[in-house]
Short mmCIF file of C-alpha atoms and ligand atoms in Angstrom, two decimals:
data_model
loop_
_atom_site.label_atom_id
_atom_site.label_comp_id
_atom_site.label_asym_id
_atom_site.label_seq_id
_atom_site.Cartn_x
_atom_site.Cartn_y
_atom_site.Cartn_z
CA MET B 16 8.40 -32.34 -12.67
CA SER B 17 7.51 -34.35 -9.59
CA ASP B 18 4.11 -35.91 -8.99
CA LYS B 19 4.01 -34.39 -5.53
CA ILE B 20 2.85 -31.10 -7.00
CA ASN B 21 -0.45 -29.85 -5.57
CA TYR B 22 -2.10 -28.75 -8.79
CA ASN B 23 -5.01 -27.08 -7.06
CA ALA B 24 -2.68 -24.81 -5.10
CA LEU B 25 -0.94 -23.90 -8.38
CA LEU B 26 -4.18 -22.68 -9.91
CA HIS B 27 -6.04 -21.22 -6.93
CA PRO B 28 -4.51 -19.25 -4.09
CA ASP B 29 -5.54 -20.05 -0.50
CA LYS B 30 -7.96 -17.78 1.38
CA ASN B 31 -5.18 -15.34 2.18
CA GLY B 32 -4.11 -15.19 -1.42
CA TYR B 33 -1.05 -17.44 -1.27
CA TYR B 34 0.21 -19.61 -4.08
CA GLY B 35 2.63 -21.73 -2.08
CA GLU B 36 4.88 -19.22 -0.36
CA PHE B 37 4.03 -16.39 -2.77
CA GLY B 38 1.17 -13.88 -2.77
CA GLY B 39 -0.72 -12.38 0.14
CA ALA B 40 -1.65 -8.72 0.59
CA PHE B 41 1.07 -6.40 1.90
CA ILE B 42 -0.60 -3.02 1.87
CA PRO B 43 -0.53 0.24 3.80
CA GLU B 44 -3.21 0.46 6.49
CA MET B 45 -5.01 3.20 4.53
CA LEU B 46 -5.82 0.73 1.77
CA TYR B 47 -6.96 -2.07 4.03
CA PRO B 48 -10.71 -1.29 3.68
CA ASN B 49 -10.49 -1.17 -0.15
CA VAL B 50 -8.58 -4.40 -0.51
CA GLN B 51 -10.76 -6.08 2.13
CA GLU B 52 -13.93 -5.03 0.28
CA LEU B 53 -12.57 -6.37 -2.97
CA LYS B 54 -11.44 -9.61 -1.35
CA LYS B 55 -14.87 -10.14 0.22
CA LYS B 56 -16.87 -9.36 -2.91
CA TYR B 57 -14.91 -10.23 -6.06
CA LEU B 58 -15.96 -13.86 -6.27
CA SER B 59 -19.59 -13.31 -5.31
CA ILE B 60 -19.98 -10.45 -7.80
CA THR B 61 -18.14 -12.13 -10.68
CA SER B 62 -20.03 -15.40 -10.24
CA THR B 63 -23.49 -13.86 -10.64
CA LYS B 64 -25.41 -14.60 -13.82
CA ARG B 65 -25.78 -10.87 -14.39
CA PHE B 66 -22.02 -10.23 -14.26
CA LYS B 67 -21.18 -13.21 -16.45
CA THR B 68 -23.72 -12.21 -19.08
CA ALA B 69 -22.42 -8.63 -19.19
CA PHE B 70 -18.77 -9.80 -19.27
CA ASP B 71 -19.33 -12.34 -22.05
CA LYS B 72 -21.33 -9.86 -24.10
CA LEU B 73 -18.64 -7.18 -23.95
CA LEU B 74 -15.89 -9.72 -24.67
CA LYS B 75 -17.81 -10.76 -27.75
CA ASP B 76 -19.28 -7.55 -29.14
CA PHE B 77 -16.79 -4.97 -27.89
CA ALA B 78 -13.45 -6.81 -27.65
CA GLY B 79 -14.10 -9.11 -30.62
CA ARG B 80 -13.82 -12.51 -28.97
CA PRO B 81 -13.30 -15.33 -29.56
CA THR B 82 -9.94 -14.47 -31.11
CA PRO B 83 -8.76 -16.86 -33.85
CA LEU B 84 -6.36 -19.72 -33.27
CA PHE B 85 -4.21 -19.44 -36.39
CA TYR B 86 -2.23 -22.37 -37.80
CA ALA B 87 1.09 -20.77 -38.76
CA GLU B 88 1.94 -22.92 -41.74
CA ASN B 89 5.25 -21.34 -42.66
CA LEU B 90 6.62 -21.33 -39.12
CA SER B 91 5.39 -24.90 -38.65
CA ARG B 92 7.24 -26.04 -41.74
CA GLN B 93 10.40 -24.23 -40.67
CA TYR B 94 10.46 -25.81 -37.21
CA GLY B 95 9.13 -29.21 -38.32
CA THR B 96 6.14 -29.16 -35.99
CA ASN B 97 2.65 -27.66 -35.62
CA ILE B 98 2.55 -24.08 -34.46
CA TYR B 99 -0.66 -22.26 -33.61
CA LEU B 100 -0.88 -18.56 -32.78
CA LYS B 101 -3.59 -17.44 -30.37
CA ARG B 102 -4.43 -14.08 -31.89
CA GLU B 103 -4.85 -11.76 -28.91
CA ASP B 104 -3.35 -9.09 -31.19
CA LEU B 105 -6.76 -9.01 -32.88
CA CYS B 106 -8.55 -7.96 -29.69
CA HIS B 107 -9.97 -4.45 -29.65
CA THR B 108 -7.12 -2.07 -28.64
CA GLY B 109 -4.51 -4.55 -29.88
CA ALA B 110 -3.68 -6.82 -26.97
CA HIS B 111 -5.05 -9.22 -24.36
CA LYS B 112 -5.26 -6.41 -21.78
CA ILE B 113 -8.88 -5.56 -22.68
CA ASN B 114 -10.12 -8.94 -21.33
CA ASN B 115 -9.09 -7.87 -17.85
CA THR B 116 -10.16 -4.22 -18.04
CA ILE B 117 -13.66 -5.23 -19.15
CA GLY B 118 -13.90 -7.53 -16.13
CA GLN B 119 -12.59 -4.95 -13.69
CA ILE B 120 -14.69 -2.04 -14.98
CA LEU B 121 -17.82 -4.16 -14.48
CA LEU B 122 -16.62 -4.94 -10.97
CA ALA B 123 -15.89 -1.25 -10.26
CA GLU B 124 -19.38 -0.45 -11.48
CA ALA B 125 -20.91 -3.08 -9.21
CA LEU B 126 -18.97 -1.59 -6.29
CA GLY B 127 -20.28 1.90 -7.12
CA LYS B 128 -16.83 3.44 -7.81
CA LYS B 129 -16.75 6.53 -10.04
CA ARG B 130 -13.05 7.28 -10.43
CA ILE B 131 -10.71 4.81 -12.13
CA ILE B 132 -6.93 4.79 -11.90
CA ALA B 133 -4.40 2.54 -13.63
CA GLU B 134 -0.68 2.12 -14.22
CA THR B 135 0.73 1.31 -17.63
CA GLY B 136 4.05 0.27 -19.18
CA ALA B 137 3.74 -0.20 -22.93
CA GLY B 138 0.54 1.81 -22.75
CA GLN B 139 -1.62 -1.16 -23.72
CA HIS B 140 -3.18 -1.46 -20.28
CA GLY B 141 -3.66 2.31 -20.12
CA VAL B 142 -5.38 2.30 -23.51
CA ALA B 143 -7.54 -0.67 -22.53
CA THR B 144 -8.51 1.07 -19.28
CA ALA B 145 -9.19 4.42 -20.98
CA THR B 146 -11.31 2.52 -23.51
CA VAL B 147 -13.60 0.85 -20.98
CA CYS B 148 -13.84 4.08 -18.96
CA ALA B 149 -15.01 5.91 -22.09
CA LEU B 150 -17.53 3.15 -22.68
CA LYS B 151 -18.86 3.45 -19.13
CA GLY B 152 -18.52 7.24 -18.79
CA LEU B 153 -16.09 7.04 -15.85
CA GLU B 154 -13.21 9.37 -15.02
CA CYS B 155 -9.84 7.80 -15.88
CA ILE B 156 -6.33 8.66 -14.68
CA VAL B 157 -3.39 6.67 -16.03
CA TYR B 158 0.09 6.73 -14.49
CA MET B 159 2.91 6.08 -16.94
CA GLY B 160 6.70 6.27 -16.63
CA GLU B 161 8.22 9.28 -18.36
CA LYS B 162 10.52 7.02 -20.38
CA ASP B 163 7.56 4.92 -21.55
CA ILE B 164 5.63 8.07 -22.49
CA GLU B 165 8.48 8.82 -24.89
CA ARG B 166 8.83 5.37 -26.41
CA GLN B 167 5.09 4.63 -26.67
CA ALA B 168 3.84 7.99 -27.99
CA PRO B 169 0.97 6.60 -30.11
CA ASN B 170 -0.58 4.96 -27.05
CA VAL B 171 -0.34 8.20 -25.06
CA ALA B 172 -2.26 9.96 -27.83
CA ARG B 173 -4.86 7.18 -27.89
CA MET B 174 -5.46 7.48 -24.13
CA GLN B 175 -5.85 11.24 -24.39
CA MET B 176 -8.25 10.90 -27.30
CA LEU B 177 -10.32 8.49 -25.20
CA GLY B 178 -10.59 11.16 -22.54
CA ALA B 179 -8.08 9.87 -19.99
CA THR B 180 -5.56 11.99 -18.10
CA VAL B 181 -2.02 10.61 -18.47
CA VAL B 182 0.22 11.45 -15.52
CA PRO B 183 4.00 10.96 -15.94
CA ALA B 184 5.92 9.03 -13.26
CA VAL B 185 9.29 10.73 -12.96
CA SER B 186 11.00 8.71 -10.20
CA GLY B 187 13.41 5.76 -10.47
CA SER B 188 13.80 4.25 -13.93
CA LYS B 189 10.69 6.20 -15.04
CA THR B 190 9.05 2.97 -16.22
CA LEU B 191 6.32 0.56 -15.15
CA LYS B 192 7.49 0.01 -11.56
CA ASP B 193 7.47 3.75 -10.92
CA ALA B 194 4.08 4.21 -12.56
CA THR B 195 2.74 1.48 -10.25
CA ASN B 196 4.15 3.29 -7.21
CA GLU B 197 2.38 6.49 -8.30
CA ALA B 198 -0.92 4.68 -8.84
CA ILE B 199 -0.72 3.13 -5.35
CA ARG B 200 0.01 6.58 -3.90
CA ASP B 201 -3.07 8.00 -5.64
CA TRP B 202 -5.21 5.14 -4.31
CA ILE B 203 -4.03 5.82 -0.77
CA ASN B 204 -5.10 9.45 -1.19
CA HIS B 205 -8.54 8.57 -2.62
CA PRO B 206 -9.60 5.35 -0.91
CA GLU B 207 -13.35 6.08 -0.95
CA ASP B 208 -14.36 6.75 -4.53
CA THR B 209 -11.47 5.25 -6.50
CA TYR B 210 -11.07 1.83 -8.07
CA TYR B 211 -7.57 0.76 -9.11
CA ILE B 212 -7.53 -1.40 -12.26
CA ILE B 213 -4.27 -3.34 -12.06
CA GLY B 214 -3.08 -4.54 -15.45
CA SER B 215 -1.42 -7.83 -14.67
CA VAL B 216 -1.46 -10.78 -12.25
CA VAL B 217 0.42 -8.72 -9.67
CA GLY B 218 -0.53 -6.62 -6.64
CA PRO B 219 -2.16 -7.60 -3.37
CA HIS B 220 -4.63 -10.47 -3.15
CA PRO B 221 -7.24 -10.69 -4.72
CA TYR B 222 -5.80 -8.98 -7.84
CA PRO B 223 -3.59 -11.83 -9.09
CA ASP B 224 -6.42 -14.35 -8.87
CA MET B 225 -8.99 -11.93 -10.24
CA VAL B 226 -6.89 -10.95 -13.26
CA ALA B 227 -5.97 -14.59 -13.95
CA ARG B 228 -9.67 -15.50 -13.96
CA PHE B 229 -10.56 -12.68 -16.38
CA GLN B 230 -7.70 -13.64 -18.70
CA SER B 231 -8.45 -17.38 -18.48
CA VAL B 232 -10.84 -16.92 -21.40
CA ILE B 233 -7.69 -17.25 -23.56
CA SER B 234 -7.02 -20.89 -22.60
CA LYS B 235 -10.72 -21.71 -22.48
CA GLU B 236 -10.96 -20.71 -26.15
CA ILE B 237 -7.70 -22.48 -27.07
CA LYS B 238 -9.14 -25.72 -25.69
CA SER B 239 -12.33 -25.66 -27.71
CA GLN B 240 -10.56 -24.37 -30.83
CA LEU B 241 -7.90 -27.10 -30.70
CA LYS B 242 -10.57 -29.75 -30.13
CA LYS B 243 -12.19 -28.66 -33.39
CA VAL B 244 -9.03 -28.73 -35.50
CA THR B 245 -7.00 -31.57 -33.96
CA GLY B 246 -9.65 -33.60 -32.13
CA ASN B 247 -7.72 -33.08 -28.89
CA GLU B 248 -8.26 -30.10 -26.63
CA LEU B 249 -4.75 -30.35 -25.20
CA PRO B 250 -1.62 -28.96 -26.89
CA THR B 251 1.83 -30.35 -26.08
CA HIS B 252 3.26 -26.88 -25.41
CA VAL B 253 1.94 -23.44 -24.50
CA ILE B 254 4.39 -20.55 -24.85
CA ALA B 255 3.85 -17.01 -23.58
CA CYS B 256 5.93 -13.98 -22.66
CA VAL B 257 5.91 -12.82 -19.04
CA GLY B 258 6.01 -9.23 -17.83
CA GLY B 259 3.81 -9.41 -14.76
CA GLY B 260 2.35 -12.54 -16.30
CA SER B 261 -1.27 -11.89 -17.29
CA ASN B 262 -1.24 -13.15 -20.87
CA ALA B 263 0.75 -16.18 -19.73
CA ALA B 264 -1.66 -16.78 -16.83
CA GLY B 265 -4.58 -16.61 -19.26
CA ALA B 266 -2.94 -18.90 -21.80
CA PHE B 267 -1.81 -21.42 -19.13
CA TYR B 268 -4.88 -21.32 -16.86
CA HIS B 269 -6.95 -24.27 -18.08
CA PHE B 270 -3.79 -26.32 -18.75
CA ILE B 271 -2.08 -25.88 -15.39
CA LYS B 272 -3.67 -29.05 -14.00
CA GLU B 273 -2.99 -30.97 -17.23
CA LYS B 274 0.46 -32.23 -16.40
CA LYS B 275 1.23 -33.44 -19.94
CA VAL B 276 1.03 -29.89 -21.28
CA LYS B 277 4.41 -28.17 -21.13
CA LEU B 278 4.18 -24.55 -20.07
CA LEU B 279 6.97 -22.27 -21.29
CA ALA B 280 7.20 -18.77 -19.86
CA VAL B 281 9.57 -16.32 -21.53
CA GLU B 282 11.08 -13.37 -19.70
CA ALA B 283 13.00 -10.44 -21.12
CA ALA B 284 16.76 -10.90 -20.83
CA GLY B 285 17.36 -7.34 -22.04
CA CYS B 286 21.02 -7.00 -23.06
CA GLY B 287 21.68 -10.45 -21.57
CA VAL B 288 20.84 -12.08 -18.22
CA THR B 289 24.21 -11.24 -16.69
CA SER B 290 24.65 -7.85 -18.41
CA GLY B 291 23.24 -5.79 -15.56
CA MET B 292 20.55 -4.63 -17.99
CA SER B 293 17.89 -7.29 -17.82
CA ALA B 294 14.36 -8.06 -16.65
CA ALA B 295 14.74 -11.85 -16.28
CA THR B 296 13.19 -12.00 -12.82
CA THR B 297 13.33 -15.75 -12.15
CA GLN B 298 17.03 -15.89 -13.15
CA LEU B 299 18.07 -12.82 -11.20
CA GLY B 300 15.44 -12.45 -8.51
CA SER B 301 14.80 -13.58 -4.97
CA THR B 302 11.82 -13.64 -2.66
CA GLY B 303 10.60 -10.25 -1.52
CA ILE B 304 7.64 -7.88 -1.44
CA LEU B 305 6.80 -5.65 -4.39
CA HIS B 306 3.58 -3.74 -5.06
CA GLY B 307 1.58 -5.54 -2.42
CA SER B 308 2.54 -9.17 -2.74
CA MET B 309 5.30 -11.59 -1.83
CA SER B 310 6.91 -12.82 -4.99
CA LEU B 311 10.18 -13.11 -6.87
CA LEU B 312 11.79 -9.79 -7.68
CA MET B 313 15.12 -8.34 -8.70
CA GLN B 314 16.66 -6.74 -5.63
CA THR B 315 20.00 -5.98 -4.04
CA ALA B 316 21.20 -7.86 -0.94
CA ASP B 317 19.65 -5.15 1.24
CA GLY B 318 16.29 -5.28 -0.52
CA GLN B 319 16.51 -2.31 -2.90
CA VAL B 320 14.65 -2.99 -6.13
CA VAL B 321 17.07 -3.31 -9.07
CA GLU B 322 16.11 -1.22 -12.10
CA PRO B 323 15.09 -3.60 -14.87
CA HIS B 324 15.81 -3.21 -18.56
CA SER B 325 13.99 -4.50 -21.61
CA ILE B 326 13.52 -3.11 -25.09
CA SER B 327 9.82 -3.80 -24.60
CA ALA B 328 8.03 -1.53 -22.16
CA GLY B 329 5.52 -4.24 -21.22
CA LEU B 330 8.26 -6.59 -19.95
CA ASP B 331 10.35 -3.88 -18.29
CA TYR B 332 9.32 -4.86 -14.76
CA PRO B 333 11.49 -6.15 -11.88
CA GLY B 334 9.01 -8.76 -10.62
CA ILE B 335 6.50 -11.42 -11.69
CA GLY B 336 3.13 -12.28 -10.24
CA PRO B 337 2.91 -14.80 -7.36
CA LEU B 338 1.14 -17.40 -9.51
CA HIS B 339 4.18 -17.46 -11.80
CA ALA B 340 6.68 -17.40 -8.93
CA ASN B 341 4.99 -20.56 -7.72
CA LEU B 342 4.89 -22.15 -11.20
CA TYR B 343 8.62 -21.49 -11.35
CA ARG B 344 9.41 -22.72 -7.84
CA SER B 345 7.34 -25.91 -8.28
CA LYS B 346 8.88 -26.43 -11.75
CA ARG B 347 5.39 -26.77 -13.23
CA ALA B 348 6.40 -24.19 -15.84
CA THR B 349 9.78 -23.79 -17.52
CA PHE B 350 11.14 -20.24 -17.47
CA LEU B 351 13.26 -19.13 -20.40
CA SER B 352 14.43 -15.74 -21.58
CA ALA B 353 15.11 -13.86 -24.80
CA THR B 354 17.32 -10.82 -25.31
CA ASP B 355 16.36 -7.51 -26.92
CA ALA B 356 18.21 -8.54 -30.08
CA GLU B 357 16.56 -11.97 -30.23
CA ALA B 358 13.13 -10.40 -29.78
CA LEU B 359 13.75 -7.92 -32.59
CA GLU B 360 14.90 -10.70 -34.89
CA ALA B 361 11.82 -12.80 -34.04
CA ALA B 362 9.48 -9.86 -34.68
CA PHE B 363 10.96 -9.25 -38.15
CA HIS B 364 10.86 -12.96 -38.85
CA LEU B 365 7.16 -13.32 -37.98
CA ALA B 366 6.31 -10.27 -40.07
CA LYS B 367 8.04 -11.72 -43.12
CA THR B 368 6.98 -15.38 -42.75
CA GLU B 369 3.38 -15.05 -41.56
CA GLY B 370 2.38 -11.47 -42.35
CA ILE B 371 1.86 -10.55 -38.72
CA ILE B 372 3.73 -7.73 -36.97
CA PRO B 373 3.80 -8.72 -33.28
CA ALA B 374 4.28 -6.52 -30.23
CA LEU B 375 7.86 -6.46 -28.96
CA GLU B 376 6.68 -8.23 -25.80
CA THR B 377 5.17 -11.06 -27.82
CA ALA B 378 8.33 -11.31 -29.91
CA HIS B 379 10.14 -12.65 -26.83
CA ALA B 380 7.84 -15.70 -26.81
CA LEU B 381 8.49 -16.24 -30.52
CA ALA B 382 12.25 -15.90 -30.06
CA ILE B 383 12.62 -19.14 -28.09
CA LEU B 384 11.27 -21.30 -30.94
CA LYS B 385 14.75 -21.55 -32.44
CA ASN B 386 16.23 -22.98 -29.22
CA GLU B 387 13.59 -25.61 -28.46
CA LYS B 388 13.33 -29.10 -29.90
CA PHE B 389 9.86 -30.00 -31.11
CA LYS B 390 8.58 -33.26 -32.57
CA LYS B 391 6.65 -33.58 -35.80
CA ASP B 392 3.37 -34.31 -34.01
CA ASP B 393 3.72 -31.72 -31.28
CA VAL B 394 1.04 -29.07 -31.02
CA VAL B 395 2.62 -25.81 -29.96
CA VAL B 396 0.41 -22.87 -29.04
CA ILE B 397 1.99 -19.43 -28.74
CA CYS B 398 0.04 -16.63 -27.13
CA LEU B 399 0.35 -13.75 -29.58
CA SER B 400 -0.33 -11.24 -26.84
CA GLY B 401 -0.43 -8.08 -28.94
CA ARG B 402 0.19 -6.33 -32.23
CA GLY B 403 3.23 -4.30 -33.08
CA ASP B 404 1.82 -0.95 -34.21
CA LYS B 405 2.83 0.70 -30.93
CA ASP B 406 6.43 -0.49 -31.47
CA LEU B 407 6.89 0.85 -34.99
CA ALA B 408 9.26 3.60 -33.84
CA THR B 409 11.58 0.95 -32.38
CA TYR B 410 11.19 -1.35 -35.40
CA MET B 411 11.95 1.54 -37.79
CA LYS B 412 15.35 1.99 -36.17
CA HIS B 413 16.21 -1.60 -37.17
CA LEU B 414 14.78 -1.79 -40.70
C1 PLP T 524 1.37 -5.70 -21.25
C2 PLP T 524 1.78 -6.64 -22.29
C3 PLP T 524 2.52 -7.80 -21.99
C4 PLP T 524 3.09 -8.08 -20.63
O1 PLP T 524 2.15 -8.18 -19.61
P1 PLP T 524 1.69 -9.57 -19.01
O2 PLP T 524 0.87 -9.19 -17.84
O3 PLP T 524 2.91 -10.33 -18.63
O4 PLP T 524 0.90 -10.27 -20.06
C5 PLP T 524 2.79 -8.68 -23.01
N1 PLP T 524 2.38 -8.44 -24.28
C6 PLP T 524 1.68 -7.34 -24.61
C7 PLP T 524 1.27 -7.14 -26.03
C8 PLP T 524 1.35 -6.40 -23.63
O5 PLP T 524 0.66 -5.32 -23.98
#
């Protein structure tokens, strides 16, 4: 890593929403007023005392924060280092996604919006959105790829029980990318009364920055928790899986400017990076526009989006958020990948060694432990982004 890195520009986008060359807002004209309103108001609304108090209260009493930072003794012994798991799997609804949906529902409320839409892959973001809509008595429509509806059936049932309408996306690979396209289409048709809760650090500016800020509570807690147990608020490594990149953005956020902290982002290699069935965006992607922002994405020479593949629905996405594209380009973060098989193995291993069944997405972050060299005194924090209940059907096939 060179010292010429502008750390501020890594953490905060410029006024047009650019992290280096990535970001911005590439939207149809119909959505311009919505995105402009959000851009003008998101910082002033979220920085009020009233908003912060409401956000912190719901994070604490509804989502169950702070989540524990668990010293994984058995894993630590195995790898000859110190491994801590940031237990986002213990959040209400089973993943980090609720941190962001609580923030955005409060923002939607402040903007006077009555109809909420969302896209979802694994179903975690859809469940988190349906949950906060139930809490606030707002109408909720969730777009979900038909293939994901099949492989994440328990989450579909949860959304329905919470009162949301789940609409299948039947185009393309019938996964997250297609669900996002449908949600954008809906938003274009209902620009007045509808608020779109995006589930990751993707989409047009200001979404990536807004979602990163809501998720940054993860690294804020890691800092104070580490300080208590090790006397030092800085770890040597932070590891997180990357779909769009929201749990990684949250886990990295307060360490991005701390150049001694190594940031490891793990993408889904699917059947292997060169297999033609992969979702390893930084390895396979190039600069282009997807879902409203300029970022790295998997595309053909003439700009057609390449269908991604991952065993985990939450990582089955052909792009990454602009913050991560810039962390990759600047080499501030190291991007690695794990295959479907490696993720499965890591999930079974964590279950047996620490008594925690992780989400398949999270298992990708765990899978790289075996390839990295750690020192005895290193302090390695892994963002345990979610729990594995939703993936039981897949796990059962490999018992
Ligand atoms: C959605 C999800 C992810 C991937 O999304 P990011 O925005 O990259 O965090 C990872 N883990 C879990 C458990 C998820 O639900």
